[in-house]
mmCIF file of C-alpha atoms (C1' of nucleotides) in Angstrom:
data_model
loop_
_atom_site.group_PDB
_atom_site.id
_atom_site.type_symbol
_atom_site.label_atom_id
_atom_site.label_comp_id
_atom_site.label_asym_id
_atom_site.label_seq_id
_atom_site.Cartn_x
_atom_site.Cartn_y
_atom_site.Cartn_z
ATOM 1 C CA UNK A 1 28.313 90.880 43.598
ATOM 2 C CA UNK A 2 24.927 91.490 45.220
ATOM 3 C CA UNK A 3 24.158 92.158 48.379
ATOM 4 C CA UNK A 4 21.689 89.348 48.801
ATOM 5 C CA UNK A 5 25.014 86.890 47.706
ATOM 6 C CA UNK A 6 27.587 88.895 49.413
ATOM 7 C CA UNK A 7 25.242 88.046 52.841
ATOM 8 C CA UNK A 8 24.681 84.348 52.067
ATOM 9 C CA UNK A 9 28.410 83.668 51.342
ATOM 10 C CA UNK A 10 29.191 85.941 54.673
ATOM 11 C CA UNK A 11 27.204 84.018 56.663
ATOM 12 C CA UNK A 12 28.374 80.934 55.561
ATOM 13 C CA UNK A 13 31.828 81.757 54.987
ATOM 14 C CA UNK A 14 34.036 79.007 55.632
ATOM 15 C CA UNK A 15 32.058 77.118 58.253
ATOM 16 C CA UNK A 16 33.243 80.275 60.791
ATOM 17 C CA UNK A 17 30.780 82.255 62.374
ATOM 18 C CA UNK A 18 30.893 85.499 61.159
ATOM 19 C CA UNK A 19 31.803 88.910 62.139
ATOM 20 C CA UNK A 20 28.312 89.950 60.437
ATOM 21 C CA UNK A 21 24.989 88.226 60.104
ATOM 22 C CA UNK A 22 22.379 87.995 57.955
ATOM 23 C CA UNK A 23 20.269 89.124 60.909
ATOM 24 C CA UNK A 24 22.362 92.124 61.979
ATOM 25 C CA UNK A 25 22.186 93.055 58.211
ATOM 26 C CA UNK A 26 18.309 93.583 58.000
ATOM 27 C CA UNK A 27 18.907 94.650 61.339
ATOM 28 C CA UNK A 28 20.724 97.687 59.482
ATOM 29 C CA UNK A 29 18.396 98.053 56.362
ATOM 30 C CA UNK A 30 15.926 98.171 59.103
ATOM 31 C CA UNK A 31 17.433 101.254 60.210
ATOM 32 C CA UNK A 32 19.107 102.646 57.409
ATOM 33 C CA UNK A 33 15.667 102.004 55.181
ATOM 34 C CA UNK A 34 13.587 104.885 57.411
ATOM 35 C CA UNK A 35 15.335 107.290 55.314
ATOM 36 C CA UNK A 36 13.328 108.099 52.031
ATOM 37 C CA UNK A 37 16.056 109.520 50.296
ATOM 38 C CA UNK A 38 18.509 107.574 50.956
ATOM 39 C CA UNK A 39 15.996 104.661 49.439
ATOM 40 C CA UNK A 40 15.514 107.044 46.525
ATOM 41 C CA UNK A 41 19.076 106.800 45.418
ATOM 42 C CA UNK A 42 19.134 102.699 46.145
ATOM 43 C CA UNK A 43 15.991 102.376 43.772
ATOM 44 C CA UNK A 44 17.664 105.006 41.695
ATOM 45 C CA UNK A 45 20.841 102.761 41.626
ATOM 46 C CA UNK A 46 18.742 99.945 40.733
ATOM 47 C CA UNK A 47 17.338 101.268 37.945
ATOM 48 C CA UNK A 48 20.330 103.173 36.547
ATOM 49 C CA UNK A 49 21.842 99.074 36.659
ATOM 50 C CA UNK A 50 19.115 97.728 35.019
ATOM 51 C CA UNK A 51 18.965 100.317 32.067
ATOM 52 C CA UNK A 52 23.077 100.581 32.048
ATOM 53 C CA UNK A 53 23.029 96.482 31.166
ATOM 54 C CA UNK A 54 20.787 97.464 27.890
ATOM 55 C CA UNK A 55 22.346 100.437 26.878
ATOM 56 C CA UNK A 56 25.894 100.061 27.422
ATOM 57 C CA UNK A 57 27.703 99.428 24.035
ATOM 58 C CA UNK A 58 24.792 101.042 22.273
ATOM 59 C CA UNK A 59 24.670 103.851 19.986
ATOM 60 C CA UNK A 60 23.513 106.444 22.459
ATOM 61 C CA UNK A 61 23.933 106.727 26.446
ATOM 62 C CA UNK A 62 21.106 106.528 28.949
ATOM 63 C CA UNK A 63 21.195 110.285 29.382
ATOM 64 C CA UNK A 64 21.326 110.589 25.905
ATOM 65 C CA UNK A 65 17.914 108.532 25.217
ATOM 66 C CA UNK A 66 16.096 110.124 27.436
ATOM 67 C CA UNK A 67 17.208 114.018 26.311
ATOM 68 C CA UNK A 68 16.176 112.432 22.622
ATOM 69 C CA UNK A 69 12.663 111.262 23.962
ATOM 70 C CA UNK A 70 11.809 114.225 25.810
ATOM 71 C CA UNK A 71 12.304 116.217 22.324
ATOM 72 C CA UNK A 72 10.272 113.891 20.275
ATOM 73 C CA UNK A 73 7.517 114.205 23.020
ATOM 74 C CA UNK A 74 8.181 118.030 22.170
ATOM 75 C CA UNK A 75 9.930 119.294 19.032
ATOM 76 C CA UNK A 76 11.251 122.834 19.293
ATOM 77 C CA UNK A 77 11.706 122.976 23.458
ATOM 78 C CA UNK A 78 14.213 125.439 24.269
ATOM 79 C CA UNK A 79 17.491 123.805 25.455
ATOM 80 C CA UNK A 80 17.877 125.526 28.530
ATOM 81 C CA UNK A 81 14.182 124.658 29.591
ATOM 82 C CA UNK A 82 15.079 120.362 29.112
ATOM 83 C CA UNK A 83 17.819 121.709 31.010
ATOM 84 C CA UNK A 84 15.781 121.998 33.920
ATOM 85 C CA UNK A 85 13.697 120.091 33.340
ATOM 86 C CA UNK A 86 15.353 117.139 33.542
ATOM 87 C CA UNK A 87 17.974 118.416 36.062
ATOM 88 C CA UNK A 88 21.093 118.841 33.910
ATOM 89 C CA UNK A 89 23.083 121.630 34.102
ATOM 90 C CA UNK A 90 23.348 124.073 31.232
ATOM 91 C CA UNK A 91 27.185 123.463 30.186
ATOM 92 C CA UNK A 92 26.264 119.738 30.884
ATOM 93 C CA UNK A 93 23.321 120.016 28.305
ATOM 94 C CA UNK A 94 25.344 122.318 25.915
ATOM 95 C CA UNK A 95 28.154 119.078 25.660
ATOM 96 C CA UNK A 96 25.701 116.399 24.787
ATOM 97 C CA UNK A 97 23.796 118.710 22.559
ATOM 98 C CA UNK A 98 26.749 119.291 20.660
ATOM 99 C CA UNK A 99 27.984 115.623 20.630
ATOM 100 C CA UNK A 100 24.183 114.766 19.397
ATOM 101 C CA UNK A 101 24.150 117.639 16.560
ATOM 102 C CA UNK A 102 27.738 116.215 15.256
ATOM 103 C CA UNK A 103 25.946 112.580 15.244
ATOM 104 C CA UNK A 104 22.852 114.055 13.193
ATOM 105 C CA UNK A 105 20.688 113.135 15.723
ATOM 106 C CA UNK A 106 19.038 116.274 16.645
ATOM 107 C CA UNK A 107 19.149 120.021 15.077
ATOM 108 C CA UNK A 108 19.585 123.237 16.449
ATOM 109 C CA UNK A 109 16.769 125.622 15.750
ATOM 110 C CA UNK A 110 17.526 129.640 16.259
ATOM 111 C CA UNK A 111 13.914 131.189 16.078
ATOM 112 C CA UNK A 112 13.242 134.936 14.664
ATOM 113 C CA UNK A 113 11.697 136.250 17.626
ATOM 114 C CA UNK A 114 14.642 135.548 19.546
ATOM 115 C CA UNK A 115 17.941 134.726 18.137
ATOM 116 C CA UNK A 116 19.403 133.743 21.997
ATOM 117 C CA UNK A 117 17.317 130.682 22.586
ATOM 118 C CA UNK A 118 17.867 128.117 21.056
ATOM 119 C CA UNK A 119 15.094 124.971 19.686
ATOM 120 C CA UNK A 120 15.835 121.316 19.946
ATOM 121 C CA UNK A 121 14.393 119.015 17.483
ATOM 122 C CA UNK A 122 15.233 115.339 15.663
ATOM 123 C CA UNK A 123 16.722 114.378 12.978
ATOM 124 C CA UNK A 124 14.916 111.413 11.138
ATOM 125 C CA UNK A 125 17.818 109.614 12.388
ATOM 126 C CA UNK A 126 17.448 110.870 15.783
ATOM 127 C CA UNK A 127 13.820 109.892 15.708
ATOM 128 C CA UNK A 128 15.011 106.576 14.472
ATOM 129 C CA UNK A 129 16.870 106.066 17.451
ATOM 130 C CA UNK A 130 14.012 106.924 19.972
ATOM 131 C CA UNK A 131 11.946 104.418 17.989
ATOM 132 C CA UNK A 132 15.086 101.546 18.269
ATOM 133 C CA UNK A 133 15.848 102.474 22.231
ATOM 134 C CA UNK A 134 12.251 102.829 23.544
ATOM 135 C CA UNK A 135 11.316 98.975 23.458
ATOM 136 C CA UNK A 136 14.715 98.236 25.609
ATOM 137 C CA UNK A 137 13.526 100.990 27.994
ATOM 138 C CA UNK A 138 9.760 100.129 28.528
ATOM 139 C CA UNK A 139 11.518 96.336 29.114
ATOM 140 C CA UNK A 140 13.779 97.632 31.620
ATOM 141 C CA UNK A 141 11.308 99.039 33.075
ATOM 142 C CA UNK A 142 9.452 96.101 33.392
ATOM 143 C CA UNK A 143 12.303 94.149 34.906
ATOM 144 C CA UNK A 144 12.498 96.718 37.676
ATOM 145 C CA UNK A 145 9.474 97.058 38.744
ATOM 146 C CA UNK A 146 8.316 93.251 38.470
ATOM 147 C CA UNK A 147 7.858 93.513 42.434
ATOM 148 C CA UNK A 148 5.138 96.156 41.860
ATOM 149 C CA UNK A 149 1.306 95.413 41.086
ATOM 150 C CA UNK A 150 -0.497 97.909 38.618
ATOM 151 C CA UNK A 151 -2.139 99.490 41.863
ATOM 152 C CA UNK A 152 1.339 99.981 43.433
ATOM 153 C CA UNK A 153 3.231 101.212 40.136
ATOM 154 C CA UNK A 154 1.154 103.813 40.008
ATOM 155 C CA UNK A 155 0.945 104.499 43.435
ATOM 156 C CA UNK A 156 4.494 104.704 42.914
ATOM 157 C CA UNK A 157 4.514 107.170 40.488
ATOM 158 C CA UNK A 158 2.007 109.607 41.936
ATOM 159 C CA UNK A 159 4.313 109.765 45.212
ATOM 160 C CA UNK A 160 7.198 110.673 42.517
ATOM 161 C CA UNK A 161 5.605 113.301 41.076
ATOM 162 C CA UNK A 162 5.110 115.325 44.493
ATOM 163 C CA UNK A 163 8.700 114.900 45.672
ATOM 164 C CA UNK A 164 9.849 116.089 42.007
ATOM 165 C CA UNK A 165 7.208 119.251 41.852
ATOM 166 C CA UNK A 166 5.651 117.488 38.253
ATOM 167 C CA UNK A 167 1.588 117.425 38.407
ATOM 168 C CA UNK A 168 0.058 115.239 40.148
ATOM 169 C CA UNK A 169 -3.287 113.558 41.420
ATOM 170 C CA UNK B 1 17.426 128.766 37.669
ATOM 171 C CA UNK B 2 14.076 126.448 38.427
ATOM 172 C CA UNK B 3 11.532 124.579 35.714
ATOM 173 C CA UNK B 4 9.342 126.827 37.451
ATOM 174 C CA UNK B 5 10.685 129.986 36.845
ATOM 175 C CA UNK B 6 11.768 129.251 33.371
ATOM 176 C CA UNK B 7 8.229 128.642 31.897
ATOM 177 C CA UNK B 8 6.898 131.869 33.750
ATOM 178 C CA UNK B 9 9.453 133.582 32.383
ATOM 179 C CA UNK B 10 8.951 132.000 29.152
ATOM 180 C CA UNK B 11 5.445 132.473 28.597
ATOM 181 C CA UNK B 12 6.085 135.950 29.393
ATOM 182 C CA UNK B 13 8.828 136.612 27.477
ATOM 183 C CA UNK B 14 9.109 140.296 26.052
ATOM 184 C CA UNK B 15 5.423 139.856 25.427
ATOM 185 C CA UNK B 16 6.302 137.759 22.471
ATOM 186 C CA UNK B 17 4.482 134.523 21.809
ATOM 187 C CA UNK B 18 6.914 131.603 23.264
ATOM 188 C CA UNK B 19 7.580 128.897 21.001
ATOM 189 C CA UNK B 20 7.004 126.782 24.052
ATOM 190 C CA UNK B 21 4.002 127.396 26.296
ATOM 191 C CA UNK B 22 3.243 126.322 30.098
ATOM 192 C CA UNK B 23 0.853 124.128 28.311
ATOM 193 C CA UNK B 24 3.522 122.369 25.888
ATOM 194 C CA UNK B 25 5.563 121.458 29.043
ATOM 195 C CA UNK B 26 2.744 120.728 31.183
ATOM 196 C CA UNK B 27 1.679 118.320 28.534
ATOM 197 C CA UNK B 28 5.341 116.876 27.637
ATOM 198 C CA UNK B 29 5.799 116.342 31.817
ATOM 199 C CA UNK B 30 2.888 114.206 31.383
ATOM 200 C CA UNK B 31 3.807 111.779 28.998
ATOM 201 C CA UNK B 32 7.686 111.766 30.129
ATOM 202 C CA UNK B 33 6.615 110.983 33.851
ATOM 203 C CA UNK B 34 4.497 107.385 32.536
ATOM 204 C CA UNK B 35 7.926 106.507 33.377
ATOM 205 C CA UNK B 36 8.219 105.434 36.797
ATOM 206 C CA UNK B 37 11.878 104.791 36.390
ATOM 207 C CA UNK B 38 12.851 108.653 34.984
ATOM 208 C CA UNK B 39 10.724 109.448 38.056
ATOM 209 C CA UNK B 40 12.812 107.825 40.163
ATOM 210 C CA UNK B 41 15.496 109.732 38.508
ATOM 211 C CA UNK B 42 14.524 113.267 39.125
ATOM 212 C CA UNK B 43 13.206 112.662 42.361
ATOM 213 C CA UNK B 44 16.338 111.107 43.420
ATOM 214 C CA UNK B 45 17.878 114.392 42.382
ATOM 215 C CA UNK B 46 15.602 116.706 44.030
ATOM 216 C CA UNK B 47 16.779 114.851 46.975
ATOM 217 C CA UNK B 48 20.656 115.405 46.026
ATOM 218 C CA UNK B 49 20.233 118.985 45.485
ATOM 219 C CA UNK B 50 18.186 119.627 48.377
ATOM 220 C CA UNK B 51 21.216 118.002 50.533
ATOM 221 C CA UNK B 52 23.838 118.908 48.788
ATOM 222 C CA UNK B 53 22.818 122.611 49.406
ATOM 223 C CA UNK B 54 23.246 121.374 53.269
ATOM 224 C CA UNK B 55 26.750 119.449 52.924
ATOM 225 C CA UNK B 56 28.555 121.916 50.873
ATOM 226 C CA UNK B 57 31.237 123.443 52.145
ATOM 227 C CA UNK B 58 31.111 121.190 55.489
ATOM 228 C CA UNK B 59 33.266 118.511 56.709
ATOM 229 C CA UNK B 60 32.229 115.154 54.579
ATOM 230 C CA UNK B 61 30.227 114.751 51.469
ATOM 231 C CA UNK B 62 26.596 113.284 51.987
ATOM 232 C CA UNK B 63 28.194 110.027 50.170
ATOM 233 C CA UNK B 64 30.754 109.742 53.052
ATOM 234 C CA UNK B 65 28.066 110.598 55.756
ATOM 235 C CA UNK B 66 25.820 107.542 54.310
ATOM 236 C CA UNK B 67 28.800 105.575 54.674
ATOM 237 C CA UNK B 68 29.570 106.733 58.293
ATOM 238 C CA UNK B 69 26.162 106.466 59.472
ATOM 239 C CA UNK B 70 25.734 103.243 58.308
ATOM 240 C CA UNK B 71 29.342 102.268 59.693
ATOM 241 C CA UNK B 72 27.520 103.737 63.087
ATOM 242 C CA UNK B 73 24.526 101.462 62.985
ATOM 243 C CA UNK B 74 26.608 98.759 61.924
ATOM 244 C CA UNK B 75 29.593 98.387 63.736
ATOM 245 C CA UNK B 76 32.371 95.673 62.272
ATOM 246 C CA UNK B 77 30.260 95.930 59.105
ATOM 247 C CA UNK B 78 32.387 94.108 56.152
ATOM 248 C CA UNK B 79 33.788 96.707 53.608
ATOM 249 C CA UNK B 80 32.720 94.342 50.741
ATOM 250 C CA UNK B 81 29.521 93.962 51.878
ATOM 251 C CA UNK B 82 29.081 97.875 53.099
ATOM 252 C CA UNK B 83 29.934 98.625 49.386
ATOM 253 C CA UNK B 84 27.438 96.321 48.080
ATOM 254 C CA UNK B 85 24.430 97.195 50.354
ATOM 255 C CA UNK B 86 24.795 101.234 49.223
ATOM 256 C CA UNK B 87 25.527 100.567 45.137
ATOM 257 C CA UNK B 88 29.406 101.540 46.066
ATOM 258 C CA UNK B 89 31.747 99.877 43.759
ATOM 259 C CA UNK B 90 34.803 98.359 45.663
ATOM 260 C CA UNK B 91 37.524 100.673 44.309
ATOM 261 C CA UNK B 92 35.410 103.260 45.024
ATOM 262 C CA UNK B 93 34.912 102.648 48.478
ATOM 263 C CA UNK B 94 38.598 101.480 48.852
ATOM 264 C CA UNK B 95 39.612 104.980 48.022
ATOM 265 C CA UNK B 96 36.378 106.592 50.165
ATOM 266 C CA UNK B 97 37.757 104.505 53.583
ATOM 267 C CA UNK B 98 41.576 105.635 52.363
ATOM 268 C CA UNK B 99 40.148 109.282 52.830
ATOM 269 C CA UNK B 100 37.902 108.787 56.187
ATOM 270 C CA UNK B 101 40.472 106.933 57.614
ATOM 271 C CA UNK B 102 43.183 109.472 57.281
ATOM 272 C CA UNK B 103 40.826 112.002 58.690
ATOM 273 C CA UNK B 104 40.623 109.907 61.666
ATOM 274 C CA UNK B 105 37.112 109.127 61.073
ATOM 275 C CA UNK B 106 36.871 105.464 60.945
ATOM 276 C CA UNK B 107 39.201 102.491 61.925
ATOM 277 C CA UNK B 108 39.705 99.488 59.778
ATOM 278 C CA UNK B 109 39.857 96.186 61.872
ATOM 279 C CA UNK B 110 41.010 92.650 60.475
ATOM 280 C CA UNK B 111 39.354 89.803 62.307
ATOM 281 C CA UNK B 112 41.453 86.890 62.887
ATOM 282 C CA UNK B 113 39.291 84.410 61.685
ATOM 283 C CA UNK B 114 39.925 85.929 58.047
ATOM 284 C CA UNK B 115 42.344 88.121 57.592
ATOM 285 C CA UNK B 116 41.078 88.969 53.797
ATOM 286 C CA UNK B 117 38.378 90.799 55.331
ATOM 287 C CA UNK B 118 38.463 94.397 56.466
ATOM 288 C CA UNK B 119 35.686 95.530 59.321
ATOM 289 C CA UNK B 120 35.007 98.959 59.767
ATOM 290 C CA UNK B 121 34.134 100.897 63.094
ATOM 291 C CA UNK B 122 33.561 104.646 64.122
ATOM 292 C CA UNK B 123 36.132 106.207 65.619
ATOM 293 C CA UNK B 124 35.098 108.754 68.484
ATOM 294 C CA UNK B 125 35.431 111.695 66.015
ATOM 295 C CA UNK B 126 33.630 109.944 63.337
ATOM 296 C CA UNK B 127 30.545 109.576 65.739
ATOM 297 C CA UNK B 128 31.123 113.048 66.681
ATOM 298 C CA UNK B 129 30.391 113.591 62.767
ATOM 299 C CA UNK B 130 27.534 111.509 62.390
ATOM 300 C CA UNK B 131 25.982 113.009 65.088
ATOM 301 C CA UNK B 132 26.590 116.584 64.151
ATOM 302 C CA UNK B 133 25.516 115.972 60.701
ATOM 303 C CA UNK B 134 21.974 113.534 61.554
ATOM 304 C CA UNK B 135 20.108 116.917 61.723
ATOM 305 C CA UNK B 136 21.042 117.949 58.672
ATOM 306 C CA UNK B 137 20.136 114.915 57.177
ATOM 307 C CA UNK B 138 16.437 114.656 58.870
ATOM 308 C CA UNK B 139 15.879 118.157 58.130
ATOM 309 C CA UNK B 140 16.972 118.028 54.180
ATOM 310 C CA UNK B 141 14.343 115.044 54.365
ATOM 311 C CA UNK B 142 11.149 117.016 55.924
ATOM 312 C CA UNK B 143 12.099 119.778 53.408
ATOM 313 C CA UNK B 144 12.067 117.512 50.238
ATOM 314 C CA UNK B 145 8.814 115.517 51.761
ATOM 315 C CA UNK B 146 6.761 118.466 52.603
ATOM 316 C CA UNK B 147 4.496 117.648 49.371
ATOM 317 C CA UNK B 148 3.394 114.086 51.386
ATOM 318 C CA UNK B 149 1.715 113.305 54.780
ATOM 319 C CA UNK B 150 2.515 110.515 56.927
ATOM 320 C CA UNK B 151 1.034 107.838 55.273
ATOM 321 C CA UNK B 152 1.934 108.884 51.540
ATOM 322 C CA UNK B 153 5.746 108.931 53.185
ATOM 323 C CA UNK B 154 5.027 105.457 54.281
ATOM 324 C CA UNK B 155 3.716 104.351 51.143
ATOM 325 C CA UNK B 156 6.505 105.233 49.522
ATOM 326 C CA UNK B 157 9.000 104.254 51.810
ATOM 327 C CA UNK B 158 7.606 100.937 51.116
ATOM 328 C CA UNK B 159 7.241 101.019 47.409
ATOM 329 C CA UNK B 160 11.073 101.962 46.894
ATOM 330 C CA UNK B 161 11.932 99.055 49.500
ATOM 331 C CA UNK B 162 10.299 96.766 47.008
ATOM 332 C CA UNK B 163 12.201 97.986 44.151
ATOM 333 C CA UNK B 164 15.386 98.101 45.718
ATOM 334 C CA UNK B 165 15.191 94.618 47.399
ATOM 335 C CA UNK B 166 15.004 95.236 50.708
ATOM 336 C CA UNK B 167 12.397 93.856 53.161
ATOM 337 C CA UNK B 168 9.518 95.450 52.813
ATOM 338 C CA UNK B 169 5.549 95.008 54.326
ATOM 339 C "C1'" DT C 1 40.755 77.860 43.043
ATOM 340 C "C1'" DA C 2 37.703 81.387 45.277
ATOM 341 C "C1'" DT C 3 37.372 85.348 48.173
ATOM 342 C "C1'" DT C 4 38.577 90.102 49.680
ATOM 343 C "C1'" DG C 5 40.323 94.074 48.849
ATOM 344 C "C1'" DT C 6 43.698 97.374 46.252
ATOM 345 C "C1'" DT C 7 45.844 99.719 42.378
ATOM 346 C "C1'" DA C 8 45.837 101.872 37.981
ATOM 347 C "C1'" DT C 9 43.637 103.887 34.137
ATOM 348 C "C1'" DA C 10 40.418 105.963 31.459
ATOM 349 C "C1'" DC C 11 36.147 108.006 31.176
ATOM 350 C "C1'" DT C 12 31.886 110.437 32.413
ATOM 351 C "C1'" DC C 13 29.568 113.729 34.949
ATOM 352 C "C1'" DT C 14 29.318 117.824 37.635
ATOM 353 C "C1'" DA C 15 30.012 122.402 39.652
ATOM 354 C "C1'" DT C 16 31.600 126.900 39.038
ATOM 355 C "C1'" DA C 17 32.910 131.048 37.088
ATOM 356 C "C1'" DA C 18 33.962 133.793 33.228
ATOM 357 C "C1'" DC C 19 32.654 134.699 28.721
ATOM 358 C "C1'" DT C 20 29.762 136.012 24.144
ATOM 359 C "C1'" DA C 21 25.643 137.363 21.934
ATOM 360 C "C1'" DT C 22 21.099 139.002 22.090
ATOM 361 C "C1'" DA C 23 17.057 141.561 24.122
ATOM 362 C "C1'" DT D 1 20.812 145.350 32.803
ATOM 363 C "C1'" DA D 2 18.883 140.653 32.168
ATOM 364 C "C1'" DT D 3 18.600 136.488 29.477
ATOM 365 C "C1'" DA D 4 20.417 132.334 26.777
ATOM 366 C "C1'" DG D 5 23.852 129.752 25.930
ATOM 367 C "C1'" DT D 6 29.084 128.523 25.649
ATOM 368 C "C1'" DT D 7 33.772 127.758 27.176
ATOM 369 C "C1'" DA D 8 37.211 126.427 30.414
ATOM 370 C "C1'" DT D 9 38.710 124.134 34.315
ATOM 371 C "C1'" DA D 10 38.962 121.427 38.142
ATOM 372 C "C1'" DG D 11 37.019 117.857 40.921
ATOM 373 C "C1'" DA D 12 34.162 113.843 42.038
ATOM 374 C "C1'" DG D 13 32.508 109.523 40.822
ATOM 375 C "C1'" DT D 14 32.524 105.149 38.003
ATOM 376 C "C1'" DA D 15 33.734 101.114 35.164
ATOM 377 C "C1'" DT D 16 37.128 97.898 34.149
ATOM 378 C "C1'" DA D 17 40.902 94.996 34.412
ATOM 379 C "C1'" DA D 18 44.992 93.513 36.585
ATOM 380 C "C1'" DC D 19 46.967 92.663 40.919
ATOM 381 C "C1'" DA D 20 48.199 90.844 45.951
ATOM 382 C "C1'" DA D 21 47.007 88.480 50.016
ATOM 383 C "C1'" DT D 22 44.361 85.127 52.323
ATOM 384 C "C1'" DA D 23 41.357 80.928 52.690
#
DNA sequence: TATTGTTATACTCTATAACTATA
DNA sequence: TATAGTTATAGAGTATAACAATA
């Protein structure tokens, strides 16, 4: 249930007056909402929903997707760099490589000049699943950010990029 | 080990050509990060790492001081609704309040005028927490903000409002 | 019948340390 | 000795459905 109907039932619950009102609840946000990172996470949340809806029962997870993307965007990056890159921790990206690898989706590449690293790149299948996912993604993101203007989406995503350390205006 | 430091030390390593230069990522970071919504992502855990490193090892989790701090602001708060407002499925926060309320953290309180409904409320101790841990909490927030002034932290306070659904300017 | 919360289960994700192979 | 990645393990968090109590 949402928030916005969990409040409008509350306050009308029954014809009782409430313990809780709708007032003392953006009373809270109010307060709550001063926090940046805790807002981070709830817009985090929101988008994690919006993408889980699309991708659940798919062929590939949302994690997945985007660890496919990021290697089309550039074949042959070591694994342990998209590692951190995208925040996931080495065993964690040594799992889902593995799962991918067994699904044909990507390849393990050893190079010459050093036979510890290890290159990432797609499969024509894997590729094939980039192509298939990235529509519901670029609509998902539309859905979430529907409240933005063009101005304010990428105001948005210039603040982003100085919190995260990425390059920025 | 950080993005950072893994392309310095990859461009530099053993004074053998990389097969991925600072360029390559620099490049791939810019067409990944079109995506507001995988922004989102890796800012959000920027964020979690940055507190995490804070609440480790210390009395709650920073999931369990969200929920006492908002308990705190919001005394008698619904459980339902609680769960709602932070993305907290009920089971999840049926177990959560199990825990705090063992610890002697939090009371649960049934109203009379519905006796479905649980309301939650501090317990001395569990402002004792709250308190104790606020610091913490504003401090792991000027760290991870350091990159914006005022009115870029405003700005984006107010973006993420919008996207999460909470009143905004 | 709808609401509120709990239980149970299975699954994913994560953190951590110990390990192998290579440089 | 340092780097790159893997394995093992334990814990936290989540989704889902079935359940009980109350309205």
């Amino acid at each position: 249930m949402s928030i916005k109907k969990a409040i409008s039932q509350d306050i009308s619950l029954d014809g009782v007056k409430p313990a809780v009102t709708k007032e003392q609840i953006v009373e809270s946000i109010s307060t709550i909402e001063k926090s940046a990172g805790f807002l981070i996470r709830i817009a985090e949340l929101t988008v994690f929903e919006e993408l889980y809806k699309r991708f659940k029962g798919g062929e590939v997870s949302i994690g997945e997707f985007t660890v496919l993307r990021a290697i089309g965007l550039n074949p042959n990056l070591r694994q342990g760099v998209l590692a951190d890159a995208l925040h996931i921790k080495w065993p964690s990206m040594t799992k889902m490589v593995n799962s991918l690898e067994l699904r044909r989706l990507l390849k393990r590449v050893v190079p010459l000049h050093n036979r510890r690293s290890i290159e990432l790149v797609l499969t024509p299948e894997g590729e094939a699943v980039v192509a298939e996912y990235a529509p519901e993604f670029k609509n998902a993101e539309t859905e979430i950010f529907t409240t933005l203007d063009d101005e304010e989406y990428l105001q948005l995503e210039n603040l982003l990029r100085k919190v995260a350390g990425w390059p920025h205006k």
